[in-house]
Amino acid sequence: MMSIPFSIAYYLGLRHIDTFGWLYFLLPLVSAIGAIFKNFSYHLNYLVRSNKDIRGEELSLFNIIVTIVAALGPVIGAFLVDYFSFSLLFLLGSLVLLASYLPLYFYKEQKLELNFSFKEMWGKFRDKRDWSNFVSFSGYAVEKTINTIVWPIFLLIVLGGISQTGLIITITTLASILVYTAIGEATDKYDKNKLIRYGTIFYALGWIGRIFARSFGWIFAVDTYKNLAYKVLQIPWSTKTYDLAESDHEDTFLFIVTREITYKASRVIFLPILLFLFYIDFYPFIASFIFAAIFSSFYVFLNNY
């Protein structure tokens, strides 16, 4: 709940960046503070209630719900922007965000006994057994950054409008829901490591396909394929990540903290590179998609123990 004011301030502040230039530097900090409050507690909250034996099915169900809502977001958002304003969009988004956390007050909190110190944290970063995890986490962070920032901008340029962009994201996202149930059951029954390996290959190929996307039909085909491939990869990868966090009760929180630090550090390192690509303007989108294909292959390094 403490994260909500920061999230709302971030979205409302976006509307006034043109007027108050200093918000361009302040809002990322506001968003980061909100994420700190939310992310750790969210993952711990899930772990204490999750059933390891059916975790793949749990995450599939959660993601189906999230995907349906997220798929409708671009269409609704595009409609509000085209016919009303960004201000109304951010206001409604803030109200929905506030309402989404209210159910937390209808059940009793379950707490974990957690021991944490900075010394232990740095020790975990130095432990060679965990380095492959950090490689996997950095791959996720960089690939997700390109997918969130660069791909929508590319769609806006190629398709020429917010409505068209919102429509294609919605259609391709909804189409991928069909995979969730099957991959959730497969995750609980079969070797997660093999599923991650196969999913990684399929997903990296989706990024390579995006390099050649220049028309609505090709974009629709390659984005549908990529979203399907991501579901094949995401569920076993996320499930295995939670399994690793839970494998040693005393290190659960430490695992989550070091993972979040790896996410943020990877983005801090990569974002200047992304900025440089667009500054020199030498096929920046193609270069970004190649980087995404490379870093998406890092998913496979998640520990096998």
PDB file of C-alpha atoms in Angstrom:
ATOM      1  CA  MET A   1       0.000   0.000   0.000  1.00  0.00           C
ATOM      2  CA  MET A   2       2.894   2.344   0.675  1.00  0.00           C
ATOM      3  CA  SER A   3       3.926   2.008  -2.963  1.00  0.00           C
ATOM      4  CA  ILE A   4       0.641   3.436  -4.273  1.00  0.00           C
ATOM      5  CA  PRO A   5       1.284   7.168  -3.641  1.00  0.00           C
ATOM      6  CA  PHE A   6       4.594   6.920  -5.493  1.00  0.00           C
ATOM      7  CA  SER A   7       3.023   5.093  -8.432  1.00  0.00           C
ATOM      8  CA  ILE A   8       0.183   7.599  -8.688  1.00  0.00           C
ATOM      9  CA  ALA A   9       2.595  10.544  -8.408  1.00  0.00           C
ATOM     10  CA  TYR A  10       4.642   9.028 -11.235  1.00  0.00           C
ATOM     11  CA  TYR A  11       1.697   8.660 -13.616  1.00  0.00           C
ATOM     12  CA  LEU A  12       0.221  12.067 -12.836  1.00  0.00           C
ATOM     13  CA  GLY A  13       3.645  13.674 -13.143  1.00  0.00           C
ATOM     14  CA  LEU A  14       4.113  12.300 -16.664  1.00  0.00           C
ATOM     15  CA  ARG A  15       1.398  14.651 -17.878  1.00  0.00           C
ATOM     16  CA  HIS A  16       3.351  17.725 -16.749  1.00  0.00           C
ATOM     17  CA  ILE A  17       6.861  16.933 -17.985  1.00  0.00           C
ATOM     18  CA  ASP A  18       6.508  19.430 -20.858  1.00  0.00           C
ATOM     19  CA  THR A  19       5.714  22.200 -18.378  1.00  0.00           C
ATOM     20  CA  PHE A  20       8.132  21.263 -15.610  1.00  0.00           C
ATOM     21  CA  GLY A  21      11.318  19.876 -17.131  1.00  0.00           C
ATOM     22  CA  TRP A  22      12.798  18.871 -13.769  1.00  0.00           C
ATOM     23  CA  LEU A  23      10.122  16.161 -13.510  1.00  0.00           C
ATOM     24  CA  TYR A  24      12.019  14.276 -16.221  1.00  0.00           C
ATOM     25  CA  PHE A  25      14.742  13.601 -13.644  1.00  0.00           C
ATOM     26  CA  LEU A  26      12.554  13.305 -10.542  1.00  0.00           C
ATOM     27  CA  LEU A  27       9.849  10.902 -11.746  1.00  0.00           C
ATOM     28  CA  PRO A  28      12.163   7.901 -12.327  1.00  0.00           C
ATOM     29  CA  LEU A  29      13.290   8.234  -8.710  1.00  0.00           C
ATOM     30  CA  VAL A  30       9.662   8.383  -7.557  1.00  0.00           C
ATOM     31  CA  SER A  31       8.855   5.268  -9.578  1.00  0.00           C
ATOM     32  CA  ALA A  32      11.913   3.439  -8.225  1.00  0.00           C
ATOM     33  CA  ILE A  33      10.949   4.146  -4.598  1.00  0.00           C
ATOM     34  CA  GLY A  34       7.456   2.826  -5.265  1.00  0.00           C
ATOM     35  CA  ALA A  35       8.921  -0.309  -6.840  1.00  0.00           C
ATOM     36  CA  ILE A  36      11.119  -0.913  -3.799  1.00  0.00           C
ATOM     37  CA  PHE A  37       8.089  -0.886  -1.504  1.00  0.00           C
ATOM     38  CA  LYS A  38       6.061  -3.109  -3.824  1.00  0.00           C
ATOM     39  CA  ASN A  39       8.393  -5.711  -5.331  1.00  0.00           C
ATOM     40  CA  PHE A  40       9.931  -7.271  -2.228  1.00  0.00           C
ATOM     41  CA  SER A  41       6.626  -7.541  -0.384  1.00  0.00           C
ATOM     42  CA  TYR A  42       4.797  -8.813  -3.476  1.00  0.00           C
ATOM     43  CA  HIS A  43       7.154 -11.742  -4.039  1.00  0.00           C
ATOM     44  CA  LEU A  44       7.340 -12.663  -0.343  1.00  0.00           C
ATOM     45  CA  ASN A  45       3.553 -12.477  -0.122  1.00  0.00           C
ATOM     46  CA  TYR A  46       3.245 -14.889  -3.037  1.00  0.00           C
ATOM     47  CA  LEU A  47       5.827 -17.349  -1.694  1.00  0.00           C
ATOM     48  CA  VAL A  48       4.149 -17.808   1.697  1.00  0.00           C
ATOM     49  CA  ARG A  49       0.858 -18.679  -0.016  1.00  0.00           C
ATOM     50  CA  SER A  50       2.124 -20.601  -3.024  1.00  0.00           C
ATOM     51  CA  ASN A  51       1.855 -24.367  -3.417  1.00  0.00           C
ATOM     52  CA  LYS A  52       5.109 -25.608  -4.944  1.00  0.00           C
ATOM     53  CA  ASP A  53       3.476 -28.721  -6.410  1.00  0.00           C
ATOM     54  CA  ILE A  54       1.094 -26.688  -8.597  1.00  0.00           C
ATOM     55  CA  ARG A  55       3.090 -23.465  -8.875  1.00  0.00           C
ATOM     56  CA  GLY A  56       3.147 -23.654 -12.680  1.00  0.00           C
ATOM     57  CA  GLU A  57      -0.652 -23.801 -12.792  1.00  0.00           C
ATOM     58  CA  GLU A  58      -0.898 -20.988 -10.233  1.00  0.00           C
ATOM     59  CA  LEU A  59       1.330 -18.688 -12.250  1.00  0.00           C
ATOM     60  CA  SER A  60      -0.516 -19.628 -15.449  1.00  0.00           C
ATOM     61  CA  LEU A  61      -3.847 -18.650 -13.897  1.00  0.00           C
ATOM     62  CA  PHE A  62      -2.441 -15.394 -12.524  1.00  0.00           C
ATOM     63  CA  ASN A  63      -0.910 -14.548 -15.876  1.00  0.00           C
ATOM     64  CA  ILE A  64      -4.120 -15.309 -17.775  1.00  0.00           C
ATOM     65  CA  ILE A  65      -5.941 -12.767 -15.616  1.00  0.00           C
ATOM     66  CA  VAL A  66      -3.133 -10.218 -15.925  1.00  0.00           C
ATOM     67  CA  THR A  67      -2.835 -10.768 -19.683  1.00  0.00           C
ATOM     68  CA  ILE A  68      -6.548 -10.248 -20.324  1.00  0.00           C
ATOM     69  CA  VAL A  69      -6.548  -7.005 -18.369  1.00  0.00           C
ATOM     70  CA  ALA A  70      -3.241  -5.861 -19.876  1.00  0.00           C
ATOM     71  CA  ALA A  71      -4.442  -6.704 -23.382  1.00  0.00           C
ATOM     72  CA  LEU A  72      -7.468  -4.477 -22.949  1.00  0.00           C
ATOM     73  CA  GLY A  73      -5.268  -1.677 -21.605  1.00  0.00           C
ATOM     74  CA  PRO A  74      -3.766  -0.515 -24.934  1.00  0.00           C
ATOM     75  CA  VAL A  75      -7.188  -0.367 -26.633  1.00  0.00           C
ATOM     76  CA  ILE A  76      -8.848   1.461 -23.733  1.00  0.00           C
ATOM     77  CA  GLY A  77      -5.816   3.702 -23.304  1.00  0.00           C
ATOM     78  CA  ALA A  78      -5.681   4.548 -27.003  1.00  0.00           C
ATOM     79  CA  PHE A  79      -9.405   5.366 -26.976  1.00  0.00           C
ATOM     80  CA  LEU A  80      -9.055   7.670 -23.963  1.00  0.00           C
ATOM     81  CA  VAL A  81      -6.046   9.445 -25.480  1.00  0.00           C
ATOM     82  CA  ASP A  82      -7.627   9.859 -28.928  1.00  0.00           C
ATOM     83  CA  TYR A  83     -11.012  11.099 -27.707  1.00  0.00           C
ATOM     84  CA  PHE A  84     -10.154  12.663 -24.373  1.00  0.00           C
ATOM     85  CA  SER A  85      -6.647  13.231 -22.996  1.00  0.00           C
ATOM     86  CA  PHE A  86      -3.624  11.707 -21.320  1.00  0.00           C
ATOM     87  CA  SER A  87      -4.736  13.429 -18.119  1.00  0.00           C
ATOM     88  CA  LEU A  88      -7.930  11.356 -17.938  1.00  0.00           C
ATOM     89  CA  LEU A  89      -5.981   8.204 -18.792  1.00  0.00           C
ATOM     90  CA  PHE A  90      -3.509   8.740 -15.942  1.00  0.00           C
ATOM     91  CA  LEU A  91      -6.288   9.684 -13.512  1.00  0.00           C
ATOM     92  CA  LEU A  92      -8.330   6.562 -14.229  1.00  0.00           C
ATOM     93  CA  GLY A  93      -5.191   4.423 -14.111  1.00  0.00           C
ATOM     94  CA  SER A  94      -4.365   5.821 -10.676  1.00  0.00           C
ATOM     95  CA  LEU A  95      -7.860   5.042  -9.373  1.00  0.00           C
ATOM     96  CA  VAL A  96      -7.690   1.476 -10.693  1.00  0.00           C
ATOM     97  CA  LEU A  97      -4.286   1.033  -9.085  1.00  0.00           C
ATOM     98  CA  LEU A  98      -5.629   2.225  -5.743  1.00  0.00           C
ATOM     99  CA  ALA A  99      -8.647  -0.095  -5.923  1.00  0.00           C
ATOM    100  CA  SER A 100      -6.484  -3.109  -6.819  1.00  0.00           C
ATOM    101  CA  TYR A 101      -4.708  -3.088  -3.454  1.00  0.00           C
ATOM    102  CA  LEU A 102      -7.793  -2.822  -1.252  1.00  0.00           C
ATOM    103  CA  PRO A 103      -8.366  -6.631  -1.147  1.00  0.00           C
ATOM    104  CA  LEU A 104      -5.106  -6.936   0.806  1.00  0.00           C
ATOM    105  CA  TYR A 105      -6.985  -5.701   3.887  1.00  0.00           C
ATOM    106  CA  PHE A 106      -9.449  -8.601   3.822  1.00  0.00           C
ATOM    107  CA  TYR A 107      -7.015 -11.312   4.934  1.00  0.00           C
ATOM    108  CA  LYS A 108      -4.449 -11.723   7.668  1.00  0.00           C
ATOM    109  CA  GLU A 109      -0.832 -11.140   6.766  1.00  0.00           C
ATOM    110  CA  GLN A 110       1.560 -14.065   7.016  1.00  0.00           C
ATOM    111  CA  LYS A 111       5.069 -13.044   7.983  1.00  0.00           C
ATOM    112  CA  LEU A 112       8.381 -14.749   7.363  1.00  0.00           C
ATOM    113  CA  GLU A 113      11.200 -14.716   9.879  1.00  0.00           C
ATOM    114  CA  LEU A 114      13.897 -13.031   7.810  1.00  0.00           C
ATOM    115  CA  ASN A 115      17.552 -12.468   8.580  1.00  0.00           C
ATOM    116  CA  PHE A 116      19.346 -10.002   6.347  1.00  0.00           C
ATOM    117  CA  SER A 117      22.604  -8.080   6.355  1.00  0.00           C
ATOM    118  CA  PHE A 118      24.599  -6.197   3.742  1.00  0.00           C
ATOM    119  CA  LYS A 119      27.543  -8.495   4.430  1.00  0.00           C
ATOM    120  CA  GLU A 120      25.453 -11.539   3.491  1.00  0.00           C
ATOM    121  CA  MET A 121      24.161  -9.750   0.421  1.00  0.00           C
ATOM    122  CA  TRP A 122      27.632  -8.970  -0.943  1.00  0.00           C
ATOM    123  CA  GLY A 123      28.666 -12.502  -0.067  1.00  0.00           C
ATOM    124  CA  LYS A 124      25.888 -13.832  -2.274  1.00  0.00           C
ATOM    125  CA  PHE A 125      27.070 -11.638  -5.163  1.00  0.00           C
ATOM    126  CA  ARG A 126      30.575 -13.088  -4.734  1.00  0.00           C
ATOM    127  CA  ASP A 127      29.365 -16.688  -4.595  1.00  0.00           C
ATOM    128  CA  LYS A 128      30.222 -18.257  -7.957  1.00  0.00           C
ATOM    129  CA  ARG A 129      27.349 -20.726  -7.606  1.00  0.00           C
ATOM    130  CA  ASP A 130      24.908 -17.835  -8.023  1.00  0.00           C
ATOM    131  CA  TRP A 131      26.590 -16.111 -10.966  1.00  0.00           C
ATOM    132  CA  SER A 132      24.615 -18.040 -13.559  1.00  0.00           C
ATOM    133  CA  ASN A 133      21.430 -16.794 -11.892  1.00  0.00           C
ATOM    134  CA  PHE A 134      22.622 -13.209 -12.146  1.00  0.00           C
ATOM    135  CA  VAL A 135      23.383 -13.712 -15.851  1.00  0.00           C
ATOM    136  CA  SER A 136      19.837 -15.003 -16.346  1.00  0.00           C
ATOM    137  CA  PHE A 137      18.360 -12.088 -14.379  1.00  0.00           C
ATOM    138  CA  SER A 138      20.386  -9.537 -16.362  1.00  0.00           C
ATOM    139  CA  GLY A 139      19.159 -11.102 -19.608  1.00  0.00           C
ATOM    140  CA  TYR A 140      15.572 -10.709 -18.439  1.00  0.00           C
ATOM    141  CA  ALA A 141      16.128  -7.100 -17.365  1.00  0.00           C
ATOM    142  CA  VAL A 142      17.732  -5.941 -20.631  1.00  0.00           C
ATOM    143  CA  GLU A 143      15.372  -7.837 -22.921  1.00  0.00           C
ATOM    144  CA  LYS A 144      12.348  -6.588 -20.978  1.00  0.00           C
ATOM    145  CA  THR A 145      13.626  -3.008 -21.183  1.00  0.00           C
ATOM    146  CA  ILE A 146      13.863  -3.175 -24.983  1.00  0.00           C
ATOM    147  CA  ASN A 147      10.449  -4.808 -25.222  1.00  0.00           C
ATOM    148  CA  THR A 148       8.842  -2.168 -23.006  1.00  0.00           C
ATOM    149  CA  ILE A 149      10.531   0.947 -24.412  1.00  0.00           C
ATOM    150  CA  VAL A 150      11.769   0.345 -27.955  1.00  0.00           C
ATOM    151  CA  TRP A 151       9.157  -1.996 -29.441  1.00  0.00           C
ATOM    152  CA  PRO A 152       6.121   0.292 -28.816  1.00  0.00           C
ATOM    153  CA  ILE A 153       8.018   3.247 -30.319  1.00  0.00           C
ATOM    154  CA  PHE A 154       8.859   1.107 -33.355  1.00  0.00           C
ATOM    155  CA  LEU A 155       5.176   0.181 -33.722  1.00  0.00           C
ATOM    156  CA  LEU A 156       4.132   3.831 -33.529  1.00  0.00           C
ATOM    157  CA  ILE A 157       6.555   4.723 -36.329  1.00  0.00           C
ATOM    158  CA  VAL A 158       5.684   1.790 -38.610  1.00  0.00           C
ATOM    159  CA  LEU A 159       1.930   1.726 -38.008  1.00  0.00           C
ATOM    160  CA  GLY A 160       1.559   5.488 -37.708  1.00  0.00           C
ATOM    161  CA  GLY A 161      -0.832   5.853 -34.794  1.00  0.00           C
ATOM    162  CA  ILE A 162      -1.639   5.074 -31.174  1.00  0.00           C
ATOM    163  CA  SER A 163      -4.889   3.256 -32.018  1.00  0.00           C
ATOM    164  CA  GLN A 164      -3.227   0.872 -34.476  1.00  0.00           C
ATOM    165  CA  THR A 165      -0.415   0.216 -32.008  1.00  0.00           C
ATOM    166  CA  GLY A 166      -2.841  -0.481 -29.174  1.00  0.00           C
ATOM    167  CA  LEU A 167      -4.929  -2.764 -31.387  1.00  0.00           C
ATOM    168  CA  ILE A 168      -2.071  -4.982 -32.536  1.00  0.00           C
ATOM    169  CA  ILE A 169      -0.649  -5.308 -29.013  1.00  0.00           C
ATOM    170  CA  THR A 170      -4.083  -6.300 -27.722  1.00  0.00           C
ATOM    171  CA  ILE A 171      -4.772  -8.887 -30.444  1.00  0.00           C
ATOM    172  CA  THR A 172      -1.363 -10.550 -30.266  1.00  0.00           C
ATOM    173  CA  THR A 173      -1.418 -10.593 -26.469  1.00  0.00           C
ATOM    174  CA  LEU A 174      -4.880 -12.176 -26.290  1.00  0.00           C
ATOM    175  CA  ALA A 175      -3.877 -14.808 -28.837  1.00  0.00           C
ATOM    176  CA  SER A 176      -1.058 -15.970 -26.577  1.00  0.00           C
ATOM    177  CA  ILE A 177      -3.401 -16.766 -23.669  1.00  0.00           C
ATOM    178  CA  LEU A 178      -4.158 -20.132 -25.263  1.00  0.00           C
ATOM    179  CA  VAL A 179      -0.666 -21.339 -24.341  1.00  0.00           C
ATOM    180  CA  TYR A 180      -0.856 -20.550 -20.631  1.00  0.00           C
ATOM    181  CA  THR A 181      -2.940 -23.486 -19.421  1.00  0.00           C
ATOM    182  CA  ALA A 182      -0.915 -26.082 -21.327  1.00  0.00           C
ATOM    183  CA  ILE A 183       2.485 -24.704 -20.329  1.00  0.00           C
ATOM    184  CA  GLY A 184       1.385 -24.342 -16.691  1.00  0.00           C
ATOM    185  CA  GLU A 185       0.491 -28.033 -16.482  1.00  0.00           C
ATOM    186  CA  ALA A 186       3.680 -29.014 -18.355  1.00  0.00           C
ATOM    187  CA  THR A 187       5.781 -26.968 -15.916  1.00  0.00           C
ATOM    188  CA  ASP A 188       4.459 -28.945 -12.948  1.00  0.00           C
ATOM    189  CA  LYS A 189       4.906 -32.320 -14.683  1.00  0.00           C
ATOM    190  CA  TYR A 190       8.132 -32.080 -16.676  1.00  0.00           C
ATOM    191  CA  ASP A 191      11.722 -30.889 -16.295  1.00  0.00           C
ATOM    192  CA  LYS A 192      11.671 -27.101 -15.937  1.00  0.00           C
ATOM    193  CA  ASN A 193      15.243 -26.795 -17.158  1.00  0.00           C
ATOM    194  CA  LYS A 194      14.404 -28.436 -20.480  1.00  0.00           C
ATOM    195  CA  LEU A 195      11.320 -26.245 -20.897  1.00  0.00           C
ATOM    196  CA  ILE A 196      13.452 -23.168 -20.239  1.00  0.00           C
ATOM    197  CA  ARG A 197      16.031 -24.272 -22.813  1.00  0.00           C
ATOM    198  CA  TYR A 198      13.437 -24.863 -25.522  1.00  0.00           C
ATOM    199  CA  GLY A 199      11.547 -21.695 -24.619  1.00  0.00           C
ATOM    200  CA  THR A 200      14.730 -19.640 -24.768  1.00  0.00           C
ATOM    201  CA  ILE A 201      15.468 -20.791 -28.324  1.00  0.00           C
ATOM    202  CA  PHE A 202      11.923 -20.103 -29.526  1.00  0.00           C
ATOM    203  CA  TYR A 203      11.825 -16.702 -27.840  1.00  0.00           C
ATOM    204  CA  ALA A 204      15.173 -15.504 -29.206  1.00  0.00           C
ATOM    205  CA  LEU A 205      13.957 -16.393 -32.708  1.00  0.00           C
ATOM    206  CA  GLY A 206      10.968 -14.114 -32.108  1.00  0.00           C
ATOM    207  CA  TRP A 207      13.302 -11.155 -31.598  1.00  0.00           C
ATOM    208  CA  ILE A 208      15.173 -12.009 -34.780  1.00  0.00           C
ATOM    209  CA  GLY A 209      11.840 -12.028 -36.611  1.00  0.00           C
ATOM    210  CA  ARG A 210      11.115  -8.520 -35.358  1.00  0.00           C
ATOM    211  CA  ILE A 211      14.171  -7.274 -37.253  1.00  0.00           C
ATOM    212  CA  PHE A 212      12.284  -7.848 -40.514  1.00  0.00           C
ATOM    213  CA  ALA A 213       8.892  -6.493 -39.393  1.00  0.00           C
ATOM    214  CA  ARG A 214       7.844  -3.696 -41.755  1.00  0.00           C
ATOM    215  CA  SER A 215       4.113  -4.207 -42.405  1.00  0.00           C
ATOM    216  CA  PHE A 216       0.976  -4.753 -40.335  1.00  0.00           C
ATOM    217  CA  GLY A 217       0.688  -8.405 -41.440  1.00  0.00           C
ATOM    218  CA  TRP A 218       4.309  -9.255 -40.662  1.00  0.00           C
ATOM    219  CA  ILE A 219       4.193  -7.408 -37.345  1.00  0.00           C
ATOM    220  CA  PHE A 220       1.019  -9.281 -36.412  1.00  0.00           C
ATOM    221  CA  ALA A 221       2.548 -12.659 -37.292  1.00  0.00           C
ATOM    222  CA  VAL A 222       5.911 -12.155 -35.605  1.00  0.00           C
ATOM    223  CA  ASP A 223       4.432 -10.524 -32.484  1.00  0.00           C
ATOM    224  CA  THR A 224       1.902 -13.331 -32.082  1.00  0.00           C
ATOM    225  CA  TYR A 225       4.692 -15.891 -32.388  1.00  0.00           C
ATOM    226  CA  LYS A 226       6.907 -13.997 -29.944  1.00  0.00           C
ATOM    227  CA  ASN A 227       4.143 -13.695 -27.350  1.00  0.00           C
ATOM    228  CA  LEU A 228       3.395 -17.402 -27.646  1.00  0.00           C
ATOM    229  CA  ALA A 229       7.096 -18.234 -27.284  1.00  0.00           C
ATOM    230  CA  TYR A 230       7.385 -15.959 -24.255  1.00  0.00           C
ATOM    231  CA  LYS A 231       4.612 -17.832 -22.476  1.00  0.00           C
ATOM    232  CA  VAL A 232       6.428 -21.123 -23.133  1.00  0.00           C
ATOM    233  CA  LEU A 233       9.518 -19.593 -21.506  1.00  0.00           C
ATOM    234  CA  GLN A 234       7.995 -17.356 -18.847  1.00  0.00           C
ATOM    235  CA  ILE A 235       6.054 -19.883 -16.760  1.00  0.00           C
ATOM    236  CA  PRO A 236       8.854 -22.451 -16.213  1.00  0.00           C
ATOM    237  CA  TRP A 237      11.418 -19.638 -15.763  1.00  0.00           C
ATOM    238  CA  SER A 238       9.285 -17.797 -13.192  1.00  0.00           C
ATOM    239  CA  THR A 239       8.373 -21.039 -11.441  1.00  0.00           C
ATOM    240  CA  LYS A 240      12.027 -22.105 -11.254  1.00  0.00           C
ATOM    241  CA  THR A 241      12.956 -18.664  -9.917  1.00  0.00           C
ATOM    242  CA  TYR A 242      10.459 -19.005  -7.058  1.00  0.00           C
ATOM    243  CA  ASP A 243      11.668 -22.559  -6.434  1.00  0.00           C
ATOM    244  CA  LEU A 244      15.237 -21.291  -6.075  1.00  0.00           C
ATOM    245  CA  ALA A 245      14.133 -18.501  -3.725  1.00  0.00           C
ATOM    246  CA  GLU A 246      12.272 -21.003  -1.577  1.00  0.00           C
ATOM    247  CA  SER A 247      14.929 -23.720  -1.601  1.00  0.00           C
ATOM    248  CA  ASP A 248      16.712 -22.217   1.418  1.00  0.00           C
ATOM    249  CA  HIS A 249      14.240 -20.552   3.798  1.00  0.00           C
ATOM    250  CA  GLU A 250      16.890 -18.355   5.443  1.00  0.00           C
ATOM    251  CA  ASP A 251      18.031 -16.991   2.088  1.00  0.00           C
ATOM    252  CA  THR A 252      14.594 -16.349   0.551  1.00  0.00           C
ATOM    253  CA  PHE A 253      14.591 -12.612   1.121  1.00  0.00           C
ATOM    254  CA  LEU A 254      18.292 -12.355   0.284  1.00  0.00           C
ATOM    255  CA  PHE A 255      17.619 -14.110  -3.031  1.00  0.00           C
ATOM    256  CA  ILE A 256      14.847 -11.656  -3.913  1.00  0.00           C
ATOM    257  CA  VAL A 257      16.924  -8.609  -2.913  1.00  0.00           C
ATOM    258  CA  THR A 258      19.951  -9.643  -4.993  1.00  0.00           C
ATOM    259  CA  ARG A 259      17.687 -10.466  -7.926  1.00  0.00           C
ATOM    260  CA  GLU A 260      16.068  -7.007  -7.826  1.00  0.00           C
ATOM    261  CA  ILE A 261      19.484  -5.341  -7.550  1.00  0.00           C
ATOM    262  CA  THR A 262      20.640  -7.325 -10.590  1.00  0.00           C
ATOM    263  CA  TYR A 263      17.577  -6.167 -12.541  1.00  0.00           C
ATOM    264  CA  LYS A 264      18.206  -2.520 -11.745  1.00  0.00           C
ATOM    265  CA  ALA A 265      21.984  -2.636 -12.194  1.00  0.00           C
ATOM    266  CA  SER A 266      21.618  -4.297 -15.598  1.00  0.00           C
ATOM    267  CA  ARG A 267      19.245  -1.596 -16.772  1.00  0.00           C
ATOM    268  CA  VAL A 268      21.473   1.171 -15.434  1.00  0.00           C
ATOM    269  CA  ILE A 269      24.385  -0.254 -17.422  1.00  0.00           C
ATOM    270  CA  PHE A 270      22.424  -0.952 -20.604  1.00  0.00           C
ATOM    271  CA  LEU A 271      20.250   2.171 -20.898  1.00  0.00           C
ATOM    272  CA  PRO A 272      23.198   4.472 -21.795  1.00  0.00           C
ATOM    273  CA  ILE A 273      24.108   1.989 -24.536  1.00  0.00           C
ATOM    274  CA  LEU A 274      20.526   2.139 -25.796  1.00  0.00           C
ATOM    275  CA  LEU A 275      20.619   5.923 -25.724  1.00  0.00           C
ATOM    276  CA  PHE A 276      23.884   5.921 -27.672  1.00  0.00           C
ATOM    277  CA  LEU A 277      22.387   3.654 -30.348  1.00  0.00           C
ATOM    278  CA  PHE A 278      19.607   6.126 -30.989  1.00  0.00           C
ATOM    279  CA  TYR A 279      21.924   9.120 -30.698  1.00  0.00           C
ATOM    280  CA  ILE A 280      24.217   7.933 -33.506  1.00  0.00           C
ATOM    281  CA  ASP A 281      21.072   6.841 -35.412  1.00  0.00           C
ATOM    282  CA  PHE A 282      22.702   3.878 -37.162  1.00  0.00           C
ATOM    283  CA  TYR A 283      19.874   1.351 -37.544  1.00  0.00           C
ATOM    284  CA  PRO A 284      18.976   1.734 -33.846  1.00  0.00           C
ATOM    285  CA  PHE A 285      15.864  -0.453 -33.952  1.00  0.00           C
ATOM    286  CA  ILE A 286      17.607  -3.334 -35.701  1.00  0.00           C
ATOM    287  CA  ALA A 287      20.537  -3.071 -33.276  1.00  0.00           C
ATOM    288  CA  SER A 288      18.126  -3.023 -30.315  1.00  0.00           C
ATOM    289  CA  PHE A 289      16.337  -6.141 -31.527  1.00  0.00           C
ATOM    290  CA  ILE A 290      19.665  -7.932 -32.022  1.00  0.00           C
ATOM    291  CA  PHE A 291      20.652  -7.006 -28.459  1.00  0.00           C
ATOM    292  CA  ALA A 292      17.279  -8.300 -27.250  1.00  0.00           C
ATOM    293  CA  ALA A 293      17.793 -11.615 -29.069  1.00  0.00           C
ATOM    294  CA  ILE A 294      21.239 -11.988 -27.486  1.00  0.00           C
ATOM    295  CA  PHE A 295      20.135 -11.119 -23.959  1.00  0.00           C
ATOM    296  CA  SER A 296      16.983 -13.240 -24.198  1.00  0.00           C
ATOM    297  CA  SER A 297      19.287 -16.237 -24.685  1.00  0.00           C
ATOM    298  CA  PHE A 298      20.577 -15.577 -21.139  1.00  0.00           C
ATOM    299  CA  TYR A 299      17.340 -16.924 -19.635  1.00  0.00           C
ATOM    300  CA  VAL A 300      18.761 -20.404 -20.028  1.00  0.00           C
ATOM    301  CA  PHE A 301      21.515 -19.780 -17.445  1.00  0.00           C
ATOM    302  CA  LEU A 302      19.130 -20.056 -14.499  1.00  0.00           C
ATOM    303  CA  ASN A 303      20.688 -22.545 -12.069  1.00  0.00           C
ATOM    304  CA  ASN A 304      19.984 -26.238 -12.605  1.00  0.00           C
ATOM    305  CA  TYR A 305      20.319 -27.334  -8.974  1.00  0.00           C
TER     306      TYR A 305
END
